[in-house]
Amino acid sequence: MKILKIKKSLNEAIISIKNGQVLICPTDTVYGLICDAGNKKAVEKIYQIKQRPKNKLMPIFVSDIKMAKKLAEINKKQEGFLKKVWPGTVTAILKSKNVKGTIGVRIPNYKWLLGLAEQLNQPLAETSANISGEPATTKIKEVLKYFKGREYHPDLAIDAGNLKKSRPSKVIDLTVWPPKILRE
């Protein structure tokens, strides 16, 4: 796995995502695993790397509400709510436009990651950078340790050092009104 310091990593990250690779990257919560949400092989690779159960859906990062509307049905009430919490650490559960059921969508409040999503102009599949069942972390050394020597591992790691202490995003179900908090 290649490791790059965040300062000069955006162009290489864009190329890696376009080539179907999986990246470790900083977010506004914890370190995450990301890939092109439209690349089934890359999404499958995240499931393998993380040892995540297939029935557990993966949230999607978008750069703006316009991109979110391509993936999910968003009415005026929901849009008003989302404009108050995005960008930020809230994953919204919404009715999916493309598949049966729901989808988790979020606009992260992290400049580098927003720049990546904007330049790619496509949604990114995202989950915390850990093995399922293990704690998520804000420390790059712990993240790298999770995947060292494993058969399935990310292709590229973006090192932003240790992130501010944080927790995974809050998850709010917007398919009901008033919205219901699923994870604090």
Coordinates of N, CA and C in Angstrom, one line a residue:
M1 N 0.8 -1.2 0.0 CA 0.0 0.0 0.0 C 0.9 1.2 0.0
K2 N 0.6 2.2 -0.9 CA 1.3 3.4 -1.0 C 0.7 4.4 0.0
I3 N 1.6 5.2 0.7 CA 1.1 6.2 1.7 C 1.6 7.6 1.2
L4 N 0.7 8.5 1.1 CA 1.0 9.9 0.7 C 0.6 10.9 1.8
K5 N 1.4 11.9 2.0 CA 1.0 13.0 2.9 C -0.1 13.8 2.2
I6 N -1.0 14.3 2.9 CA -2.2 14.9 2.4 C -1.9 16.1 1.5
K7 N -0.8 16.9 1.7 CA -0.6 18.2 1.0 C -0.6 18.0 -0.5
K8 N 0.1 17.0 -1.0 CA 0.2 16.9 -2.5 C -0.4 15.6 -3.0
S9 N -1.6 15.2 -2.4 CA -2.1 13.9 -2.7 C -3.4 13.9 -3.6
L10 N -4.0 15.1 -3.8 CA -5.3 15.2 -4.4 C -5.3 14.6 -5.8
N11 N -4.3 15.0 -6.6 CA -4.3 14.5 -8.0 C -4.1 13.0 -8.1
E12 N -3.2 12.4 -7.2 CA -3.0 11.0 -7.2 C -4.3 10.3 -6.7
A13 N -4.9 10.9 -5.7 CA -6.2 10.3 -5.2 C -7.2 10.2 -6.3
I14 N -7.4 11.3 -7.1 CA -8.3 11.3 -8.2 C -8.0 10.2 -9.2
I15 N -6.8 10.0 -9.6 CA -6.4 9.0 -10.5 C -6.7 7.6 -9.9
S16 N -6.3 7.4 -8.7 CA -6.6 6.1 -8.0 C -8.1 5.8 -8.0
I17 N -8.9 6.7 -7.7 CA -10.4 6.5 -7.6 C -10.8 6.1 -9.0
K18 N -10.4 6.9 -10.0 CA -10.8 6.6 -11.4 C -10.3 5.2 -11.9
N19 N -9.2 4.8 -11.3 CA -8.7 3.4 -11.7 C -9.3 2.3 -10.8
G20 N -10.4 2.6 -10.1 CA -11.1 1.6 -9.3 C -10.4 1.2 -8.0
Q21 N -9.5 2.0 -7.5 CA -8.8 1.7 -6.3 C -9.5 2.1 -5.0
V22 N -9.1 1.5 -3.9 CA -9.7 1.8 -2.6 C -8.7 2.7 -1.8
L23 N -9.1 3.8 -1.2 CA -8.2 4.7 -0.5 C -8.6 4.7 1.0
I24 N -7.6 4.9 1.8 CA -7.8 5.3 3.2 C -7.7 6.8 3.1
C25 N -8.6 7.5 3.7 CA -8.5 9.0 3.7 C -9.1 9.6 5.0
P26 N -8.7 10.8 5.3 CA -9.2 11.5 6.5 C -10.6 12.0 6.1
T27 N -11.5 12.1 7.1 CA -12.8 12.7 7.0 C -13.0 13.6 8.1
D28 N -14.2 14.2 8.2 CA -14.5 15.1 9.3 C -14.9 14.3 10.6
T29 N -14.8 13.0 10.6 CA -15.1 12.2 11.8 C -13.9 11.3 12.1
V30 N -13.7 10.2 11.3 CA -12.6 9.3 11.5 C -12.0 9.0 10.2
Y31 N -10.9 8.2 10.2 CA -10.4 7.8 8.9 C -11.3 6.9 8.2
G32 N -11.4 7.0 6.9 CA -12.4 6.2 6.1 C -11.8 5.5 5.0
L33 N -12.5 4.5 4.5 CA -12.2 3.8 3.2 C -13.2 4.3 2.2
I34 N -12.6 4.8 1.0 CA -13.5 5.3 0.0 C -13.1 4.7 -1.4
C35 N -14.1 4.7 -2.3 CA -13.9 4.3 -3.7 C -15.1 4.9 -4.5
D36 N -15.0 4.8 -5.8 CA -16.0 5.2 -6.7 C -17.3 4.4 -6.4
A37 N -18.4 5.0 -6.0 CA -19.6 4.3 -5.6 C -20.2 3.6 -6.8
G38 N -19.9 4.0 -8.1 CA -20.4 3.4 -9.3 C -19.6 2.2 -9.8
N39 N -18.4 1.9 -9.1 CA -17.6 0.8 -9.5 C -17.8 -0.4 -8.6
K40 N -18.6 -1.3 -9.1 CA -19.0 -2.5 -8.3 C -17.8 -3.3 -7.8
K41 N -16.7 -3.4 -8.6 CA -15.5 -4.1 -8.2 C -14.8 -3.4 -7.0
A42 N -14.8 -2.1 -7.1 CA -14.1 -1.3 -6.0 C -15.0 -1.4 -4.7
V43 N -16.3 -1.3 -4.9 CA -17.2 -1.4 -3.7 C -17.0 -2.8 -3.1
E44 N -17.0 -3.8 -3.9 CA -16.8 -5.2 -3.4 C -15.5 -5.3 -2.6
K45 N -14.4 -4.7 -3.2 CA -13.1 -4.7 -2.5 C -13.2 -4.1 -1.1
I46 N -13.9 -3.0 -0.9 CA -14.1 -2.4 0.4 C -14.7 -3.5 1.3
Y47 N -15.7 -4.2 0.9 CA -16.4 -5.2 1.7 C -15.4 -6.3 2.1
Q48 N -14.5 -6.7 1.2 CA -13.5 -7.7 1.5 C -12.4 -7.1 2.4
I49 N -12.0 -5.9 2.2 CA -10.9 -5.3 3.1 C -11.5 -5.2 4.5
K50 N -12.7 -4.7 4.6 CA -13.3 -4.4 5.9 C -13.9 -5.7 6.6
Q51 N -14.0 -6.7 5.8 CA -14.7 -7.9 6.3 C -16.1 -7.6 6.7
R52 N -16.8 -6.7 5.9 CA -18.1 -6.2 6.3 C -19.2 -7.1 5.7
P53 N -20.2 -7.4 6.5 CA -21.3 -8.2 6.0 C -22.0 -7.6 4.8
K54 N -22.3 -8.4 3.8 CA -22.8 -7.9 2.5 C -24.2 -7.2 2.7
N55 N -24.9 -7.6 3.8 CA -26.3 -7.0 4.0 C -26.2 -5.6 4.7
K56 N -25.0 -5.2 5.0 CA -24.8 -3.9 5.7 C -24.4 -2.9 4.6
L57 N -25.3 -2.0 4.2 CA -25.1 -1.1 3.1 C -24.0 -0.1 3.5
M58 N -23.4 0.5 2.5 CA -22.3 1.4 2.7 C -22.8 2.8 2.4
P59 N -22.6 3.8 3.3 CA -23.0 5.2 3.0 C -22.2 5.7 1.8
I60 N -22.8 6.8 1.3 CA -22.3 7.5 0.1 C -21.9 8.9 0.5
F61 N -20.7 9.4 0.1 CA -20.3 10.8 0.2 C -20.7 11.5 -1.1
V62 N -21.3 12.6 -1.1 CA -21.6 13.5 -2.2 C -21.0 14.8 -2.0
S63 N -20.8 15.6 -3.1 CA -20.3 16.9 -2.9 C -21.3 18.0 -2.7
D64 N -22.6 17.7 -3.0 CA -23.6 18.7 -2.8 C -25.0 18.1 -2.9
I65 N -26.0 18.9 -2.6 CA -27.4 18.3 -2.6 C -27.8 17.9 -4.0
K66 N -27.4 18.6 -5.0 CA -27.7 18.3 -6.4 C -27.3 16.8 -6.7
M67 N -26.1 16.5 -6.2 CA -25.6 15.1 -6.4 C -26.4 14.1 -5.6
A68 N -26.7 14.5 -4.4 CA -27.6 13.7 -3.5 C -28.9 13.4 -4.1
K69 N -29.5 14.4 -4.8 CA -30.8 14.2 -5.5 C -30.7 13.2 -6.7
K70 N -29.6 12.9 -7.2 CA -29.4 11.9 -8.3 C -29.5 10.5 -7.7
L71 N -29.2 10.4 -6.4 CA -29.2 9.1 -5.7 C -30.5 8.8 -4.9
A72 N -31.1 9.9 -4.4 CA -32.2 9.7 -3.4 C -33.3 10.7 -3.7
E73 N -34.5 10.3 -3.3 CA -35.7 11.1 -3.4 C -35.6 12.1 -2.2
I74 N -35.6 13.4 -2.5 CA -35.5 14.4 -1.5 C -36.6 15.5 -1.7
N75 N -37.5 15.5 -0.7 CA -38.6 16.5 -0.9 C -38.1 17.9 -0.2
K76 N -39.0 18.9 -0.3 CA -38.6 20.2 0.2 C -38.3 20.2 1.7
K77 N -39.1 19.5 2.5 CA -38.9 19.4 3.9 C -37.5 18.8 4.2
Q78 N -37.3 17.7 3.6 CA -36.0 17.0 3.8 C -34.8 17.9 3.3
E79 N -35.0 18.6 2.2 CA -33.9 19.4 1.7 C -33.6 20.6 2.7
G80 N -34.7 21.1 3.2 CA -34.5 22.2 4.2 C -33.7 21.7 5.4
F81 N -34.0 20.5 5.9 CA -33.3 19.9 7.0 C -31.9 19.7 6.7
L82 N -31.6 19.1 5.5 CA -30.3 18.8 5.0 C -29.4 20.0 4.9
K83 N -30.0 21.1 4.4 CA -29.2 22.3 4.3 C -28.7 22.9 5.6
K84 N -29.4 22.5 6.7 CA -29.0 22.9 8.1 C -27.9 22.0 8.6
V85 N -27.8 20.8 8.2 CA -26.8 19.8 8.8 C -25.7 19.5 7.9
W86 N -25.8 19.8 6.6 CA -24.7 19.6 5.6 C -24.0 20.8 5.2
P87 N -22.7 20.8 4.9 CA -21.8 19.7 5.1 C -21.7 19.5 6.6
G88 N -21.5 18.2 7.0 CA -21.3 17.9 8.4 C -21.3 16.4 8.7
T89 N -21.4 16.1 9.9 CA -21.2 14.7 10.4 C -22.5 14.0 10.5
V90 N -23.5 14.3 9.6 CA -24.8 13.6 9.6 C -25.0 12.8 8.4
T91 N -25.2 11.5 8.5 CA -25.6 10.6 7.4 C -27.1 10.6 7.4
A92 N -27.7 10.9 6.3 CA -29.1 10.9 6.1 C -29.6 9.6 5.4
I93 N -30.5 9.0 6.0 CA -31.1 7.8 5.4 C -32.3 8.3 4.6
L94 N -32.3 8.0 3.3 CA -33.3 8.5 2.4 C -33.8 7.4 1.4
K95 N -34.9 7.6 0.8 CA -35.4 6.6 -0.2 C -34.6 6.7 -1.4
S96 N -34.0 5.5 -1.8 CA -33.1 5.5 -3.0 C -33.9 5.6 -4.3
K97 N -33.3 6.3 -5.2 CA -33.8 6.4 -6.6 C -33.4 5.2 -7.5
N98 N -32.3 4.6 -7.2 CA -31.7 3.6 -8.1 C -31.9 2.2 -7.7
V99 N -32.1 1.9 -6.4 CA -32.3 0.6 -5.9 C -33.5 0.6 -5.0
K100 N -34.0 -0.6 -4.8 CA -35.1 -0.7 -3.8 C -34.7 -0.4 -2.4
G101 N -35.4 0.3 -1.7 CA -35.1 0.5 -0.3 C -34.5 1.9 -0.1
T102 N -33.5 2.0 0.9 CA -33.0 3.3 1.3 C -31.5 3.4 1.0
I103 N -31.0 4.6 1.1 CA -29.5 4.8 0.9 C -29.1 5.9 2.0
G104 N -27.9 5.7 2.5 CA -27.3 6.6 3.4 C -26.4 7.6 2.7
V105 N -26.7 8.9 2.8 CA -25.9 9.9 2.1 C -25.4 11.0 3.0
R106 N -24.2 11.5 2.7 CA -23.6 12.6 3.5 C -22.7 13.5 2.7
I107 N -22.7 14.8 3.1 CA -21.8 15.7 2.5 C -20.8 16.0 3.7
P108 N -19.5 15.5 3.6 CA -18.6 15.7 4.6 C -18.1 17.1 4.8
N109 N -17.8 17.5 6.0 CA -17.2 18.8 6.2 C -15.7 18.8 6.4
Y110 N -15.1 18.3 5.3 CA -13.6 18.2 5.3 C -13.1 18.6 3.9
K111 N -12.4 19.7 3.9 CA -12.0 20.4 2.6 C -11.4 19.5 1.6
W112 N -10.4 18.7 2.0 CA -9.7 17.8 1.0 C -10.7 16.8 0.4
L113 N -11.5 16.2 1.2 CA -12.5 15.2 0.7 C -13.6 15.9 -0.1
L114 N -14.0 17.0 0.2 CA -15.0 17.8 -0.6 C -14.4 18.1 -2.0
G115 N -13.1 18.5 -2.0 CA -12.4 18.8 -3.2 C -12.3 17.6 -4.1
L116 N -12.0 16.4 -3.5 CA -12.0 15.2 -4.2 C -13.3 14.9 -4.9
A117 N -14.4 14.9 -4.1 CA -15.7 14.6 -4.6 C -16.1 15.6 -5.7
E118 N -15.8 16.9 -5.5 CA -16.2 17.9 -6.5 C -15.4 17.7 -7.8
Q119 N -14.1 17.4 -7.7 CA -13.3 17.2 -8.9 C -13.7 15.9 -9.7
L120 N -14.0 14.9 -8.9 CA -14.4 13.6 -9.6 C -15.9 13.7 -10.1
N121 N -16.7 14.6 -9.5 CA -18.1 14.8 -9.9 C -18.8 13.5 -9.9
Q122 N -18.6 12.7 -8.8 CA -19.3 11.4 -8.7 C -19.3 11.0 -7.2
P123 N -20.4 10.3 -6.8 CA -20.5 9.9 -5.4 C -19.4 8.9 -5.1
L124 N -19.0 8.9 -3.8 CA -18.0 8.0 -3.3 C -18.6 7.1 -2.2
A125 N -18.4 5.8 -2.4 CA -18.8 4.8 -1.3 C -17.8 5.1 -0.2
E126 N -18.3 5.0 1.1 CA -17.5 5.3 2.2 C -17.9 4.5 3.4
T127 N -16.9 4.1 4.2 CA -17.1 3.5 5.5 C -15.9 3.8 6.3
S128 N -16.0 3.5 7.6 CA -14.8 3.8 8.5 C -13.7 2.8 8.1
A129 N -12.4 3.3 8.3 CA -11.3 2.5 7.9 C -10.9 1.6 9.1
N130 N -11.6 0.5 9.2 CA -11.3 -0.5 10.3 C -11.9 -1.8 9.8
I131 N -11.5 -2.9 10.5 CA -12.1 -4.2 10.3 C -13.5 -4.2 11.0
S132 N -14.5 -4.7 10.4 CA -15.9 -4.7 11.0 C -15.8 -5.2 12.4
G133 N -16.4 -4.5 13.3 CA -16.4 -4.9 14.7 C -15.3 -4.3 15.5
E134 N -14.3 -3.8 14.9 CA -13.2 -3.1 15.6 C -13.5 -1.6 15.7
P135 N -12.9 -0.9 16.6 CA -13.3 0.5 16.8 C -12.7 1.4 15.6
A136 N -13.5 2.4 15.2 CA -13.0 3.3 14.2 C -12.0 4.2 14.9
T137 N -11.1 4.8 14.1 CA -10.0 5.6 14.7 C -9.7 6.9 14.0
T138 N -9.2 7.8 14.7 CA -8.7 9.1 14.1 C -7.2 9.1 14.0
K139 N -6.5 8.0 14.3 CA -5.1 7.9 14.3 C -4.6 7.1 13.0
I140 N -3.8 7.7 12.2 CA -3.3 7.1 11.0 C -2.5 5.8 11.2
K141 N -1.7 5.8 12.3 CA -0.9 4.6 12.6 C -1.7 3.4 12.9
E142 N -2.8 3.7 13.7 CA -3.7 2.6 14.0 C -4.4 2.0 12.8
V143 N -4.8 2.9 11.9 CA -5.5 2.5 10.6 C -4.6 1.7 9.8
L144 N -3.3 2.1 9.6 CA -2.4 1.3 8.8 C -2.1 0.0 9.5
K145 N -2.1 -0.1 10.8 CA -1.9 -1.4 11.5 C -3.0 -2.4 11.2
Y146 N -4.3 -1.8 11.1 CA -5.4 -2.7 10.9 C -5.2 -3.5 9.6
F147 N -4.6 -2.9 8.6 CA -4.6 -3.6 7.3 C -3.2 -4.2 6.9
K148 N -2.2 -4.0 7.8 CA -0.8 -4.5 7.5 C -0.8 -6.0 7.4
G149 N -0.3 -6.5 6.3 CA -0.1 -7.9 6.2 C -1.4 -8.7 5.8
R150 N -2.5 -8.0 5.6 CA -3.7 -8.7 5.2 C -3.8 -9.0 3.7
E151 N -4.5 -10.0 3.3 CA -4.6 -10.4 1.9 C -5.3 -9.2 1.2
Y152 N -6.4 -8.7 1.8 CA -7.2 -7.6 1.1 C -6.8 -6.3 1.9
H153 N -6.3 -5.3 1.2 CA -6.0 -4.1 1.8 C -6.2 -2.9 0.9
P154 N -6.3 -1.7 1.4 CA -6.4 -0.5 0.5 C -5.2 -0.4 -0.4
D155 N -5.4 0.4 -1.5 CA -4.3 0.6 -2.5 C -3.5 1.8 -2.1
L156 N -4.1 2.8 -1.5 CA -3.5 4.1 -1.2 C -4.0 4.6 0.1
A157 N -3.1 5.2 0.9 CA -3.5 5.8 2.2 C -3.1 7.3 2.1
I158 N -4.0 8.1 2.5 CA -3.7 9.6 2.5 C -3.5 9.9 4.0
D159 N -2.3 10.3 4.3 CA -1.9 10.6 5.7 C -2.1 12.1 6.1
A160 N -3.1 12.3 6.9 CA -3.3 13.7 7.4 C -2.9 13.8 8.9
G161 N -2.1 12.8 9.3 CA -1.7 12.8 10.7 C -2.9 12.4 11.6
N162 N -2.8 12.6 12.8 CA -3.9 12.3 13.7 C -5.0 13.4 13.6
L163 N -6.3 12.9 13.4 CA -7.4 13.8 13.3 C -7.9 14.2 14.6
K164 N -8.7 15.3 14.7 CA -9.3 15.7 15.9 C -10.1 14.5 16.5
K165 N -10.1 14.4 17.8 CA -11.0 13.3 18.4 C -12.4 13.5 17.9
S166 N -13.0 12.4 17.5 CA -14.3 12.4 16.9 C -14.9 11.0 17.0
R167 N -16.2 11.0 16.6 CA -16.9 9.7 16.5 C -17.5 9.6 15.1
P168 N -17.9 8.3 14.8 CA -18.5 8.2 13.5 C -19.7 9.1 13.4
S169 N -20.2 9.3 12.1 CA -21.3 10.2 11.9 C -22.6 9.8 12.6
K170 N -23.4 10.8 12.9 CA -24.8 10.6 13.4 C -25.6 10.1 12.2
V171 N -26.5 9.2 12.4 CA -27.3 8.6 11.4 C -28.8 9.0 11.7
I172 N -29.4 9.7 10.7 CA -30.8 10.1 10.9 C -31.6 9.6 9.8
D173 N -32.7 9.0 10.1 CA -33.7 8.5 9.1 C -34.6 9.6 8.7
L174 N -34.5 10.0 7.4 CA -35.4 11.0 6.9 C -36.5 10.4 6.1
T175 N -36.7 9.1 6.1 CA -37.8 8.5 5.4 C -39.1 8.7 6.3
V176 N -38.9 9.1 7.5 CA -40.1 9.4 8.4 C -40.0 10.8 8.8
W177 N -41.2 11.4 9.2 CA -41.2 12.8 9.7 C -42.0 12.9 10.9
P178 N -41.5 13.4 12.0 CA -40.1 14.0 12.1 C -39.0 13.0 12.0
P179 N -37.8 13.5 11.6 CA -36.7 12.5 11.4 C -36.4 11.8 12.7
K180 N -35.9 10.5 12.5 CA -35.6 9.7 13.7 C -34.1 9.4 13.7
I181 N -33.5 9.6 14.9 CA -32.0 9.4 15.1 C -31.8 7.9 15.3
L182 N -31.0 7.3 14.4 CA -30.7 5.9 14.5 C -29.4 5.6 15.2
R183 N -28.4 6.6 15.0 CA -27.2 6.5 15.7 C -26.8 7.9 16.2
E184 N -26.5 8.0 17.5 CA -26.2 9.3 18.0 C -24.7 9.7 17.7

